Amino acid sequence: MANETNELWTAVDSYIHDTVARNDEALDAAVKANAAAGLPTIDVTASQGKFLHVLALAKGAKRVLEVGTLGGYSTIWLARALPRGGRVVTLEYEPKHAEVARANLKRAGLAKKVEIHVGAAADSLARLHGEGARPFDLIFIDADKPNNAVYLDWALKLAKPGTLIVVDNVVREGALADAASVDPAIVGTRAMFERMANEPRLVATAVQTVGSKGYDGFAIAVVVSD
Ligand SMILES: C[S@@+](CC[C@H](N)C(=O)[O-])C[C@H]1O[C@@H](n2cnc3c(N)ncnc32)[C@H](O)[C@@H]1O
């Protein structure tokens, strides 16, 4: 049954890809380059990348912050939604991932729209804040899940009223519901949910998703006050 379910989710993802969320040449090339470089296949799917793209367009985002670049697949979807002069600042720990992302972004014609900061995201976020970075319109958190609550705190410092905050992989095949879990990814993600629930500046929810990469979900929040 589980296999049949996964096959169905994958078939539906393929349909969504083939109709409204198609990878073009640059996105296909990024997927291939990531595989050739041995990067893990933990990037968002095409339908999810397009979802981020639609959110950025709907928001009229000019400045996007991404925590967790990998090979830049989601970065391409986000950067393509920005107007002339728009900027994605994306944070990546692994120099090799950043190097592959840089090449993927260049091939996609987006090198000038994207800054990649290499290093631990918590350090990069502290530096951006310390340097007085202007607030971001959309913040996508998709790095090491144990630090999700830490990243949410930094996101709030780098946001303004109206900023959208999206956090990927929060459901983790349902493990999110396990209050007794000692998995650091679940502990960190549940801590992030607690912060979202208790933060008066945020209105938040989460949606469960299925697809070619399994059963998971996004949390999404909007900043409603200073
Ligand atoms: C799920 S992948 C990002 C996928 C990407 N957003 C996409 O959909 O194409 C997570 C990335 O976060 C990076 N990462 C892990 N720990 C990190 C940290 N402490 N600081 C910055 N990046 C980190 C990993 O190296 C990996 O490339």
CSV table of C-alpha atoms and ligand atoms in Angstrom, one decimal:
chain,number,residue,atom,x,y,z
A,1,MET,CA,0.0,0.0,0.0
A,2,ALA,CA,2.8,2.4,0.9
A,3,ASN,CA,4.5,1.9,-2.4
A,4,GLU,CA,1.2,2.3,-4.3
A,5,THR,CA,0.6,5.6,-2.4
A,6,ASN,CA,4.1,6.9,-3.2
A,7,GLU,CA,3.7,5.9,-6.9
A,8,LEU,CA,0.4,7.9,-7.0
A,9,TRP,CA,2.0,10.9,-5.3
A,10,THR,CA,4.8,10.8,-7.8
A,11,ALA,CA,2.4,10.5,-10.7
A,12,VAL,CA,0.5,13.5,-9.5
A,13,ASP,CA,3.8,15.5,-9.0
A,14,SER,CA,4.7,14.6,-12.6
A,15,TYR,CA,1.3,15.8,-13.8
A,16,ILE,CA,1.8,19.1,-11.9
A,17,HIS,CA,5.3,19.4,-13.4
A,18,ASP,CA,4.2,18.7,-16.9
A,19,THR,CA,1.3,21.2,-16.7
A,20,VAL,CA,2.0,24.2,-14.5
A,21,ALA,CA,5.4,23.7,-12.9
A,22,ARG,CA,7.8,22.6,-15.6
A,23,ASN,CA,11.5,22.7,-15.2
A,24,ASP,CA,13.0,24.6,-18.0
A,25,GLU,CA,16.5,24.0,-19.4
A,26,ALA,CA,18.3,25.9,-16.6
A,27,LEU,CA,16.4,24.1,-13.8
A,28,ASP,CA,16.9,20.7,-15.5
A,29,ALA,CA,20.6,21.5,-15.9
A,30,ALA,CA,20.8,22.4,-12.1
A,31,VAL,CA,19.2,19.1,-11.1
A,32,LYS,CA,21.7,17.3,-13.4
A,33,ALA,CA,24.7,19.3,-12.1
A,34,ASN,CA,23.7,18.6,-8.5
A,35,ALA,CA,23.5,14.9,-9.2
A,36,ALA,CA,26.9,14.9,-11.0
A,37,ALA,CA,28.5,16.7,-8.1
A,38,GLY,CA,27.1,14.1,-5.7
A,39,LEU,CA,24.8,16.6,-3.8
A,40,PRO,CA,22.0,14.9,-1.8
A,41,THR,CA,18.6,15.1,-3.6
A,42,ILE,CA,16.9,17.0,-0.8
A,43,ASP,CA,16.0,20.1,-2.8
A,44,VAL,CA,12.3,21.1,-3.2
A,45,THR,CA,10.4,19.4,-6.0
A,46,ALA,CA,9.3,21.4,-9.1
A,47,SER,CA,5.8,21.9,-7.8
A,48,GLN,CA,7.2,23.2,-4.4
A,49,GLY,CA,9.7,25.4,-6.2
A,50,LYS,CA,6.9,26.9,-8.3
A,51,PHE,CA,4.9,27.3,-5.0
A,52,LEU,CA,7.8,29.5,-3.6
A,53,HIS,CA,7.9,31.4,-6.9
A,54,VAL,CA,4.1,32.1,-6.8
A,55,LEU,CA,4.4,33.3,-3.1
A,56,ALA,CA,7.3,35.6,-4.1
A,57,LEU,CA,5.3,37.0,-7.0
A,58,ALA,CA,2.1,37.4,-4.9
A,59,LYS,CA,4.1,39.2,-2.3
A,60,GLY,CA,5.8,41.5,-4.9
A,61,ALA,CA,9.0,40.5,-3.1
A,62,LYS,CA,12.2,42.4,-3.9
A,63,ARG,CA,14.4,41.0,-1.2
A,64,VAL,CA,14.4,37.3,-0.4
A,65,LEU,CA,16.5,35.5,2.3
A,66,GLU,CA,17.0,31.8,1.9
A,67,VAL,CA,18.6,29.7,4.7
A,68,GLY,CA,20.0,26.5,3.0
A,69,THR,CA,21.1,26.8,-0.7
A,70,LEU,CA,22.2,23.3,-1.6
A,71,GLY,CA,22.7,23.5,-5.4
A,72,GLY,CA,20.5,26.6,-5.8
A,73,TYR,CA,17.4,24.8,-7.2
A,74,SER,CA,14.9,26.6,-5.0
A,75,THR,CA,17.1,29.8,-5.3
A,76,ILE,CA,16.5,29.8,-9.1
A,77,TRP,CA,12.7,29.6,-8.6
A,78,LEU,CA,12.8,32.4,-6.0
A,79,ALA,CA,15.2,34.7,-7.9
A,80,ARG,CA,13.1,34.4,-11.1
A,81,ALA,CA,10.1,35.9,-9.3
A,82,LEU,CA,12.0,39.1,-8.4
A,83,PRO,CA,11.8,42.4,-10.4
A,84,ARG,CA,14.9,44.1,-11.8
A,85,GLY,CA,17.1,45.1,-8.9
A,86,GLY,CA,15.7,42.4,-6.7
A,87,ARG,CA,18.0,40.3,-4.6
A,88,VAL,CA,18.2,36.8,-3.1
A,89,VAL,CA,20.6,36.4,-0.2
A,90,THR,CA,21.1,32.7,0.3
A,91,LEU,CA,23.1,31.0,3.1
A,92,GLU,CA,25.0,27.7,2.8
A,93,TYR,CA,27.4,25.9,5.1
A,94,GLU,CA,29.1,23.6,2.6
A,95,PRO,CA,31.6,25.3,0.3
A,96,LYS,CA,31.1,22.5,-2.3
A,97,HIS,CA,27.3,23.1,-2.4
A,98,ALA,CA,27.8,26.8,-2.7
A,99,GLU,CA,30.2,26.3,-5.6
A,100,VAL,CA,27.7,24.1,-7.5
A,101,ALA,CA,24.9,26.6,-6.8
A,102,ARG,CA,27.1,29.5,-8.1
A,103,ALA,CA,27.5,27.6,-11.4
A,104,ASN,CA,23.8,26.7,-11.6
A,105,LEU,CA,22.8,30.3,-11.0
A,106,LYS,CA,25.3,31.6,-13.5
A,107,ARG,CA,23.9,29.2,-16.1
A,108,ALA,CA,20.4,30.4,-15.3
A,109,GLY,CA,21.5,34.0,-15.9
A,110,LEU,CA,20.8,34.9,-12.2
A,111,ALA,CA,24.3,35.5,-10.9
A,112,LYS,CA,23.8,39.2,-10.4
A,113,LYS,CA,20.5,38.7,-8.5
A,114,VAL,CA,21.9,36.2,-5.9
A,115,GLU,CA,24.4,36.5,-3.1
A,116,ILE,CA,25.7,33.3,-1.6
A,117,HIS,CA,27.1,33.5,1.9
A,118,VAL,CA,29.2,30.5,2.8
A,119,GLY,CA,29.4,29.5,6.5
A,120,ALA,CA,27.1,28.4,9.4
A,121,ALA,CA,23.8,30.2,8.8
A,122,ALA,CA,23.5,31.4,12.4
A,123,ASP,CA,26.8,33.2,11.9
A,124,SER,CA,25.8,34.7,8.6
A,125,LEU,CA,22.4,35.8,10.0
A,126,ALA,CA,24.1,37.5,12.9
A,127,ARG,CA,26.5,39.2,10.5
A,128,LEU,CA,23.7,40.4,8.2
A,129,HIS,CA,21.8,41.8,11.2
A,130,GLY,CA,24.9,43.4,12.6
A,131,GLU,CA,25.6,45.1,9.3
A,132,GLY,CA,22.1,46.5,9.3
A,133,ALA,CA,20.8,44.5,6.3
A,134,ARG,CA,17.5,45.9,5.1
A,135,PRO,CA,14.5,43.7,6.0
A,136,PHE,CA,13.4,40.9,3.7
A,137,ASP,CA,10.0,40.5,2.1
A,138,LEU,CA,10.2,36.7,2.0
A,139,ILE,CA,12.3,34.3,4.1
A,140,PHE,CA,12.6,30.6,3.2
A,141,ILE,CA,14.1,28.4,5.9
A,142,ASP,CA,15.4,25.1,4.6
A,143,ALA,CA,18.7,24.2,6.3
A,144,ASP,CA,19.6,22.0,9.3
A,145,LYS,CA,16.3,21.3,11.0
A,146,PRO,CA,17.5,21.2,14.6
A,147,ASN,CA,18.2,24.9,14.3
A,148,ASN,CA,14.7,25.8,12.9
A,149,ALA,CA,13.8,27.8,16.1
A,150,VAL,CA,17.1,29.7,15.9
A,151,TYR,CA,16.5,30.6,12.3
A,152,LEU,CA,13.0,31.7,13.1
A,153,ASP,CA,14.3,34.1,15.7
A,154,TRP,CA,16.8,35.6,13.2
A,155,ALA,CA,14.1,35.8,10.6
A,156,LEU,CA,12.0,37.9,12.9
A,157,LYS,CA,15.0,40.3,13.4
A,158,LEU,CA,15.4,40.6,9.6
A,159,ALA,CA,11.7,41.0,8.8
A,160,LYS,CA,9.1,43.8,8.7
A,161,PRO,CA,5.3,43.8,8.8
A,162,GLY,CA,4.2,41.9,5.8
A,163,THR,CA,7.2,39.6,5.6
A,164,LEU,CA,6.3,36.0,4.7
A,165,ILE,CA,8.3,33.3,6.5
A,166,VAL,CA,8.2,29.8,5.0
A,167,VAL,CA,9.8,26.8,6.7
A,168,ASP,CA,10.3,23.5,4.7
A,169,ASN,CA,10.2,19.9,5.9
A,170,VAL,CA,8.3,20.5,9.1
A,171,VAL,CA,6.0,17.4,9.0
A,172,ARG,CA,8.7,14.7,8.5
A,173,GLU,CA,6.4,11.8,7.7
A,174,GLY,CA,4.2,12.7,10.6
A,175,ALA,CA,7.0,12.6,13.2
A,176,LEU,CA,6.1,16.2,14.0
A,177,ALA,CA,3.2,15.0,16.1
A,178,ASP,CA,5.4,12.9,18.4
A,179,ALA,CA,5.9,15.0,21.5
A,180,ALA,CA,8.3,12.3,22.9
A,181,SER,CA,10.6,12.4,19.9
A,182,VAL,CA,14.3,12.9,20.7
A,183,ASP,CA,15.2,13.3,17.0
A,184,PRO,CA,16.9,16.7,17.0
A,185,ALA,CA,15.1,17.7,13.8
A,186,ILE,CA,11.7,17.1,15.4
A,187,VAL,CA,12.8,18.8,18.7
A,188,GLY,CA,14.0,21.8,16.8
A,189,THR,CA,11.0,22.0,14.6
A,190,ARG,CA,8.5,21.6,17.5
A,191,ALA,CA,10.4,24.4,19.3
A,192,MET,CA,10.0,26.5,16.1
A,193,PHE,CA,6.2,25.8,16.2
A,194,GLU,CA,6.1,26.8,19.9
A,195,ARG,CA,7.8,30.1,19.0
A,196,MET,CA,5.4,30.7,16.1
A,197,ALA,CA,2.4,30.0,18.4
A,198,ASN,CA,3.6,32.3,21.1
A,199,GLU,CA,4.9,35.2,19.0
A,200,PRO,CA,2.3,38.0,18.8
A,201,ARG,CA,4.0,39.4,15.7
A,202,LEU,CA,3.2,36.3,13.7
A,203,VAL,CA,0.1,34.7,12.2
A,204,ALA,CA,1.1,31.2,11.3
A,205,THR,CA,-0.1,27.9,10.0
A,206,ALA,CA,1.3,24.7,8.3
A,207,VAL,CA,0.2,22.6,5.4
A,208,GLN,CA,1.0,18.9,5.0
A,209,THR,CA,2.2,17.9,1.6
A,210,VAL,CA,2.8,14.6,-0.4
A,211,GLY,CA,4.7,14.2,-3.6
A,212,SER,CA,7.6,12.5,-5.3
A,213,LYS,CA,9.8,13.2,-2.2
A,214,GLY,CA,7.4,11.7,0.2
A,215,TYR,CA,5.1,13.0,3.0
A,216,ASP,CA,6.2,16.3,4.6
A,217,GLY,CA,5.0,19.9,4.8
A,218,PHE,CA,5.6,23.6,5.0
A,219,ALA,CA,5.0,26.1,7.9
A,220,ILE,CA,4.1,29.5,6.8
A,221,ALA,CA,3.8,32.7,8.8
A,222,VAL,CA,3.3,36.4,8.1
A,223,VAL,CA,4.7,39.2,10.3
A,224,VAL,CA,1.8,41.4,11.3
A,225,SER,CA,3.5,44.0,13.4
A,226,ASP,CA,6.8,45.6,14.4
B,1,LIG,C1,17.4,20.8,2.2
B,1,LIG,S1,18.9,21.5,1.6
B,1,LIG,C2,18.4,23.0,0.9
B,1,LIG,C3,17.7,22.7,-0.4
B,1,LIG,C4,17.4,23.9,-1.2
B,1,LIG,N1,16.7,25.0,-0.5
B,1,LIG,C5,16.6,23.6,-2.4
B,1,LIG,O1,15.4,23.3,-2.2
B,1,LIG,O2,17.1,23.6,-3.6
B,1,LIG,C6,19.7,22.0,3.1
B,1,LIG,C7,21.0,22.8,2.9
B,1,LIG,O3,21.4,23.4,4.1
B,1,LIG,C8,22.7,23.3,4.3
B,1,LIG,N2,23.1,23.5,5.7
B,1,LIG,C9,23.1,22.5,6.7
B,1,LIG,N3,23.4,23.0,7.9
B,1,LIG,C10,23.7,24.3,7.6
B,1,LIG,C11,24.1,25.4,8.5
B,1,LIG,N4,24.3,25.3,9.8
B,1,LIG,N5,24.2,26.6,7.9
B,1,LIG,C12,23.9,26.8,6.6
B,1,LIG,N6,23.5,25.8,5.8
B,1,LIG,C13,23.4,24.6,6.3
B,1,LIG,C14,23.1,21.9,3.8
B,1,LIG,O4,24.5,21.9,3.5
B,1,LIG,C15,22.2,21.8,2.6
B,1,LIG,O5,22.9,22.3,1.4
